mmCIF file of C-alpha atoms in Angstrom:
data_model
loop_
_atom_site.group_PDB
_atom_site.id
_atom_site.type_symbol
_atom_site.label_atom_id
_atom_site.label_comp_id
_atom_site.label_asym_id
_atom_site.label_seq_id
_atom_site.Cartn_x
_atom_site.Cartn_y
_atom_site.Cartn_z
ATOM 1 C CA ASP A 26 -3.117 10.856 -27.073
ATOM 2 C CA THR A 27 -0.666 9.704 -24.416
ATOM 3 C CA GLU A 28 -3.181 9.825 -21.483
ATOM 4 C CA VAL A 29 -4.525 7.380 -19.014
ATOM 5 C CA THR A 30 -7.658 8.542 -17.344
ATOM 6 C CA GLN A 31 -9.073 7.406 -14.027
ATOM 7 C CA THR A 32 -12.566 8.057 -12.481
ATOM 8 C CA PRO A 33 -13.517 9.051 -9.940
ATOM 9 C CA LYS A 34 -10.663 11.334 -8.576
ATOM 10 C CA HIS A 35 -11.796 10.812 -5.003
ATOM 11 C CA LEU A 36 -13.996 8.156 -3.427
ATOM 12 C CA VAL A 37 -15.239 7.737 0.081
ATOM 13 C CA MET A 38 -16.938 4.392 0.858
ATOM 14 C CA GLY A 39 -18.108 2.593 3.907
ATOM 15 C CA MET A 40 -17.160 -1.124 4.629
ATOM 16 C CA THR A 41 -20.341 -2.444 3.290
ATOM 17 C CA ASN A 42 -20.468 -0.481 0.135
ATOM 18 C CA LYS A 43 -19.773 -1.703 -3.443
ATOM 19 C CA LYS A 44 -18.085 0.600 -5.817
ATOM 20 C CA SER A 45 -15.921 0.596 -8.903
ATOM 21 C CA LEU A 46 -12.848 2.413 -10.188
ATOM 22 C CA LYS A 47 -12.552 2.971 -13.872
ATOM 23 C CA CYS A 48 -9.469 3.362 -16.007
ATOM 24 C CA GLU A 49 -9.248 4.169 -19.732
ATOM 25 C CA GLN A 50 -6.545 4.473 -22.345
ATOM 26 C CA HIS A 51 -6.751 5.155 -26.083
ATOM 27 C CA MET A 52 -3.009 4.457 -27.006
ATOM 28 C CA GLY A 53 -3.633 1.110 -28.252
ATOM 29 C CA HIS A 54 -1.784 -0.506 -25.375
ATOM 30 C CA ARG A 55 -2.304 -4.079 -24.816
ATOM 31 C CA ALA A 56 -1.256 -4.187 -21.075
ATOM 32 C CA MET A 57 -2.927 -2.650 -18.174
ATOM 33 C CA TYR A 58 -2.033 -2.564 -14.494
ATOM 34 C CA TRP A 59 -3.552 -1.747 -11.141
ATOM 35 C CA TYR A 60 -1.316 -0.509 -8.374
ATOM 36 C CA LYS A 61 -2.034 0.544 -4.725
ATOM 37 C CA GLN A 62 0.014 3.297 -3.294
ATOM 38 C CA LYS A 63 0.329 4.500 0.335
ATOM 39 C CA ALA A 64 1.613 7.905 1.191
ATOM 40 C CA LYS A 65 5.427 8.320 0.495
ATOM 41 C CA LYS A 66 5.647 4.645 -0.509
ATOM 42 C CA PRO A 67 6.241 3.077 -3.918
ATOM 43 C CA PRO A 68 3.306 1.648 -5.831
ATOM 44 C CA GLU A 69 2.425 -1.988 -5.086
ATOM 45 C CA LEU A 70 1.463 -4.000 -8.059
ATOM 46 C CA MET A 71 -2.066 -5.694 -7.710
ATOM 47 C CA PHE A 72 -2.993 -6.997 -11.127
ATOM 48 C CA VAL A 73 -1.799 -7.120 -14.748
ATOM 49 C CA TYR A 74 -3.813 -7.716 -17.776
ATOM 50 C CA SER A 75 -2.118 -8.481 -21.000
ATOM 51 C CA TYR A 76 -4.236 -8.826 -24.161
ATOM 52 C CA GLU A 77 -7.385 -8.543 -22.001
ATOM 53 C CA LYS A 78 -6.355 -11.691 -19.950
ATOM 54 C CA LEU A 79 -5.426 -11.539 -16.294
ATOM 55 C CA SER A 80 -1.787 -12.312 -16.240
ATOM 56 C CA ILE A 81 -0.630 -11.439 -12.748
ATOM 57 C CA ASN A 82 -2.675 -11.376 -9.522
ATOM 58 C CA GLU A 83 -0.322 -10.408 -6.558
ATOM 59 C CA SER A 84 -2.284 -12.471 -4.149
ATOM 60 C CA VAL A 85 -4.775 -9.553 -3.716
ATOM 61 C CA PRO A 86 -7.795 -10.170 -1.381
ATOM 62 C CA SER A 87 -11.004 -11.250 -3.037
ATOM 63 C CA ARG A 88 -12.648 -7.915 -1.970
ATOM 64 C CA PHE A 89 -10.757 -6.478 -5.005
ATOM 65 C CA SER A 90 -12.076 -7.748 -8.302
ATOM 66 C CA PRO A 91 -10.576 -6.716 -11.555
ATOM 67 C CA GLU A 92 -12.200 -6.645 -14.940
ATOM 68 C CA CYS A 93 -10.904 -5.909 -18.445
ATOM 69 C CA PRO A 94 -13.996 -5.465 -20.664
ATOM 70 C CA ASN A 95 -11.945 -4.567 -23.759
ATOM 71 C CA SER A 96 -8.390 -3.517 -24.608
ATOM 72 C CA SER A 97 -8.968 0.170 -23.616
ATOM 73 C CA LEU A 98 -10.774 -0.180 -20.398
ATOM 74 C CA LEU A 99 -9.941 -1.561 -16.998
ATOM 75 C CA ASN A 100 -12.178 -1.780 -13.993
ATOM 76 C CA LEU A 101 -11.502 -2.498 -10.320
ATOM 77 C CA HIS A 102 -14.627 -3.501 -8.343
ATOM 78 C CA LEU A 103 -14.559 -3.007 -4.734
ATOM 79 C CA HIS A 104 -16.728 -4.715 -1.925
ATOM 80 C CA ALA A 105 -16.483 -4.917 1.767
ATOM 81 C CA LEU A 106 -13.258 -3.090 2.029
ATOM 82 C CA GLN A 107 -11.396 -2.384 5.231
ATOM 83 C CA PRO A 108 -10.083 0.927 6.516
ATOM 84 C CA GLU A 109 -6.482 -0.188 5.653
ATOM 85 C CA ASP A 110 -7.414 -0.442 2.031
ATOM 86 C CA SER A 111 -7.564 3.411 2.002
ATOM 87 C CA ALA A 112 -4.862 4.433 -0.529
ATOM 88 C CA LEU A 113 -4.184 5.860 -3.948
ATOM 89 C CA TYR A 114 -5.116 3.543 -6.571
ATOM 90 C CA LEU A 115 -3.075 3.978 -9.819
ATOM 91 C CA CYS A 116 -3.937 2.501 -13.259
ATOM 92 C CA ALA A 117 -1.098 2.142 -15.824
ATOM 93 C CA SER A 118 -0.718 0.888 -19.307
ATOM 94 C CA SER A 119 2.107 -0.150 -21.613
ATOM 95 C CA GLN A 120 2.356 -1.136 -25.260
ATOM 96 C CA GLU A 121 2.679 -4.705 -24.459
ATOM 97 C CA GLY A 122 2.974 -6.814 -21.329
ATOM 98 C CA ARG A 123 6.593 -7.384 -21.772
ATOM 99 C CA GLY A 124 9.648 -6.427 -19.678
ATOM 100 C CA GLY A 125 11.204 -3.084 -20.420
ATOM 101 C CA GLY A 126 8.230 -1.039 -21.737
ATOM 102 C CA GLU A 127 7.284 2.340 -20.540
ATOM 103 C CA GLN A 128 4.362 2.417 -18.241
ATOM 104 C CA PHE A 129 1.947 5.360 -18.660
ATOM 105 C CA PHE A 130 0.364 6.164 -15.343
ATOM 106 C CA GLY A 131 -3.056 7.670 -14.605
ATOM 107 C CA PRO A 132 -3.562 10.341 -11.979
ATOM 108 C CA GLY A 133 -5.033 7.889 -9.524
ATOM 109 C CA THR A 134 -8.203 7.521 -7.404
ATOM 110 C CA ARG A 135 -7.885 8.376 -3.782
ATOM 111 C CA LEU A 136 -9.982 5.990 -1.911
ATOM 112 C CA THR A 137 -10.966 6.435 1.737
ATOM 113 C CA VAL A 138 -12.702 3.561 3.466
ATOM 114 C CA LEU A 139 -14.638 4.536 6.558
ATOM 115 C CA ALA B 2 13.853 -12.261 -6.969
ATOM 116 C CA GLN B 3 15.037 -8.692 -7.506
ATOM 117 C CA THR B 4 15.643 -5.954 -4.923
ATOM 118 C CA VAL B 5 16.015 -2.226 -5.587
ATOM 119 C CA THR B 6 17.499 0.061 -2.855
ATOM 120 C CA GLN B 7 17.474 3.788 -2.756
ATOM 121 C CA SER B 8 19.379 4.870 0.272
ATOM 122 C CA GLN B 9 18.514 8.584 0.295
ATOM 123 C CA PRO B 10 14.918 9.073 1.560
ATOM 124 C CA GLU B 11 15.079 12.858 1.070
ATOM 125 C CA MET B 12 17.419 15.268 -0.673
ATOM 126 C CA SER B 13 17.274 18.900 -1.459
ATOM 127 C CA VAL B 14 19.123 21.079 -4.111
ATOM 128 C CA GLN B 15 19.292 24.720 -5.090
ATOM 129 C CA GLU B 16 17.784 25.775 -8.365
ATOM 130 C CA ALA B 17 20.236 25.527 -11.241
ATOM 131 C CA GLU B 18 22.533 23.217 -9.354
ATOM 132 C CA THR B 19 23.280 19.508 -10.006
ATOM 133 C CA VAL B 20 22.005 16.598 -7.876
ATOM 134 C CA THR B 21 22.551 12.937 -7.986
ATOM 135 C CA LEU B 22 20.131 10.291 -6.689
ATOM 136 C CA SER B 23 21.482 6.842 -5.837
ATOM 137 C CA CYS B 24 20.036 3.414 -6.740
ATOM 138 C CA THR B 25 21.402 0.004 -6.253
ATOM 139 C CA TYR B 26 19.837 -3.258 -7.275
ATOM 140 C CA ASP B 27 20.325 -6.954 -6.910
ATOM 141 C CA THR B 28 19.477 -9.554 -9.383
ATOM 142 C CA SER B 29 20.559 -12.859 -10.897
ATOM 143 C CA GLU B 30 19.046 -11.992 -14.317
ATOM 144 C CA SER B 31 21.434 -11.168 -17.187
ATOM 145 C CA ASN B 32 18.994 -9.179 -19.306
ATOM 146 C CA TYR B 33 16.902 -6.475 -17.754
ATOM 147 C CA TYR B 34 15.830 -2.761 -17.701
ATOM 148 C CA LEU B 35 16.302 -0.069 -15.319
ATOM 149 C CA PHE B 36 14.007 3.005 -14.996
ATOM 150 C CA TRP B 37 13.705 6.253 -13.146
ATOM 151 C CA TYR B 38 10.140 7.361 -12.555
ATOM 152 C CA LYS B 39 9.120 10.702 -11.243
ATOM 153 C CA GLN B 40 5.953 11.326 -9.257
ATOM 154 C CA PRO B 41 5.285 15.171 -8.693
ATOM 155 C CA PRO B 42 3.108 16.313 -5.828
ATOM 156 C CA SER B 43 0.224 16.182 -8.285
ATOM 157 C CA ARG B 44 0.752 12.510 -8.141
ATOM 158 C CA GLN B 45 0.814 11.417 -11.801
ATOM 159 C CA MET B 46 3.954 9.310 -12.287
ATOM 160 C CA ILE B 47 5.983 9.715 -15.448
ATOM 161 C CA LEU B 48 9.022 7.970 -16.892
ATOM 162 C CA VAL B 49 12.173 9.996 -16.686
ATOM 163 C CA ILE B 50 14.617 7.746 -18.284
ATOM 164 C CA ARG B 51 15.268 4.095 -19.128
ATOM 165 C CA GLN B 52 18.389 1.988 -19.425
ATOM 166 C CA GLU B 53 18.722 -1.387 -21.070
ATOM 167 C CA ALA B 54 21.274 -3.641 -19.182
ATOM 168 C CA TYR B 55 23.024 -4.844 -22.367
ATOM 169 C CA LYS B 56 23.675 -1.257 -23.504
ATOM 170 C CA GLN B 57 26.928 -0.028 -22.040
ATOM 171 C CA GLN B 58 26.325 3.634 -23.058
ATOM 172 C CA ASN B 59 24.561 5.589 -20.347
ATOM 173 C CA ALA B 60 21.182 6.960 -21.202
ATOM 174 C CA THR B 61 20.451 10.677 -21.302
ATOM 175 C CA GLU B 62 17.301 12.587 -21.726
ATOM 176 C CA ASN B 63 18.025 16.446 -21.842
ATOM 177 C CA ARG B 64 18.974 17.423 -18.251
ATOM 178 C CA PHE B 65 18.717 13.866 -16.860
ATOM 179 C CA SER B 66 21.396 11.405 -17.262
ATOM 180 C CA VAL B 67 22.318 8.059 -15.481
ATOM 181 C CA ASN B 68 25.530 6.462 -14.333
ATOM 182 C CA PHE B 69 24.846 2.787 -15.010
ATOM 183 C CA GLN B 70 27.609 0.547 -13.334
ATOM 184 C CA LYS B 71 26.571 -2.979 -14.265
ATOM 185 C CA ALA B 72 29.187 -4.779 -12.380
ATOM 186 C CA ALA B 73 28.546 -2.698 -9.259
ATOM 187 C CA LYS B 74 24.714 -3.056 -9.733
ATOM 188 C CA SER B 75 24.408 0.803 -9.432
ATOM 189 C CA PHE B 76 22.040 3.077 -11.419
ATOM 190 C CA SER B 77 22.284 6.710 -10.226
ATOM 191 C CA LEU B 78 20.318 9.522 -11.700
ATOM 192 C CA LYS B 79 21.991 12.999 -12.308
ATOM 193 C CA ILE B 80 19.862 16.002 -12.688
ATOM 194 C CA SER B 81 21.621 18.963 -14.157
ATOM 195 C CA ASP B 82 20.376 22.612 -13.942
ATOM 196 C CA SER B 83 17.709 21.612 -11.435
ATOM 197 C CA GLN B 84 14.379 23.444 -11.880
ATOM 198 C CA LEU B 85 11.467 24.073 -9.415
ATOM 199 C CA GLY B 86 9.414 21.595 -11.514
ATOM 200 C CA ASP B 87 11.905 18.798 -10.733
ATOM 201 C CA THR B 88 10.581 18.687 -7.076
ATOM 202 C CA ALA B 89 8.932 15.240 -6.891
ATOM 203 C CA MET B 90 9.466 11.903 -5.481
ATOM 204 C CA TYR B 91 11.782 9.714 -7.658
ATOM 205 C CA PHE B 92 11.543 5.937 -7.917
ATOM 206 C CA CYS B 93 14.210 3.602 -9.337
ATOM 207 C CA ALA B 94 12.714 0.491 -10.795
ATOM 208 C CA PHE B 95 13.882 -2.794 -12.340
ATOM 209 C CA ASP B 96 12.154 -4.992 -14.970
ATOM 210 C CA VAL B 97 13.202 -8.304 -16.286
ATOM 211 C CA ALA B 98 13.459 -8.275 -20.110
ATOM 212 C CA GLY B 99 11.161 -10.445 -22.191
ATOM 213 C CA GLY B 100 7.647 -11.643 -22.148
ATOM 214 C CA THR B 101 7.489 -13.563 -18.995
ATOM 215 C CA SER B 102 7.615 -10.512 -16.755
ATOM 216 C CA TYR B 103 4.477 -8.876 -18.056
ATOM 217 C CA GLY B 104 6.136 -5.682 -17.138
ATOM 218 C CA LYS B 105 6.212 -6.266 -13.466
ATOM 219 C CA LEU B 106 8.216 -3.489 -12.086
ATOM 220 C CA THR B 107 10.395 -3.838 -8.696
ATOM 221 C CA PHE B 108 10.347 -0.358 -7.231
ATOM 222 C CA GLY B 109 12.885 1.169 -4.710
ATOM 223 C CA GLN B 110 11.475 2.959 -1.742
ATOM 224 C CA GLY B 111 11.822 6.407 -3.444
ATOM 225 C CA THR B 112 13.710 9.602 -2.878
ATOM 226 C CA ILE B 113 11.975 12.905 -2.170
ATOM 227 C CA LEU B 114 13.735 15.530 -4.046
ATOM 228 C CA THR B 115 13.018 19.328 -3.231
ATOM 229 C CA VAL B 116 14.348 21.992 -5.350
ATOM 230 C CA HIS B 117 14.733 25.344 -3.655
ATOM 231 C CA PRO B 118 14.634 28.769 -5.363
#
């Protein structure tokens, strides 16, 4: 199984809502990533978890809160978002959090903040 | 810090023809990896090809091959016998080798490739 799954596919939320994005992989990968992608732009790295520990936080605002409950699961908790946070949120995983490994991407969650 | 530049925002090619996408990068690292990722209109990004900097031989994957010029810091992607399914946005990406990078990729701005029938 070489698949990264993400739920939900689409999410519309108001600025006062709290919601969560979920990402799952069953490839035994030990590194997982959250990216934010605007239309026709490259993905921007937000967070990296390596062996279930937060290894990189790219100065992301605190209204985004990542969580890695176990090696297969990655969540992104959202609270008090702004309209400019509307984007495609991609999850990815790789075998280890080392340079050079292939990253497997999920299909993304299309987030709209009203 | 690393930078990756893709100078062709959009390209088009006829089915069955060959097209080359350009990528240049800048780094002071001696050991690194370069990638081409493809993101079709359905949005799921997949790896096309990977090159290790210390390997002089250019990587190939079926119809996809690279021209890696380390001294010139150039990493172009050649797609032979283009197919309609090759229509996608292509990203060139850089990663430092070793454990300290945590797989943090530096992406170029992307090239939208359209294959016409």
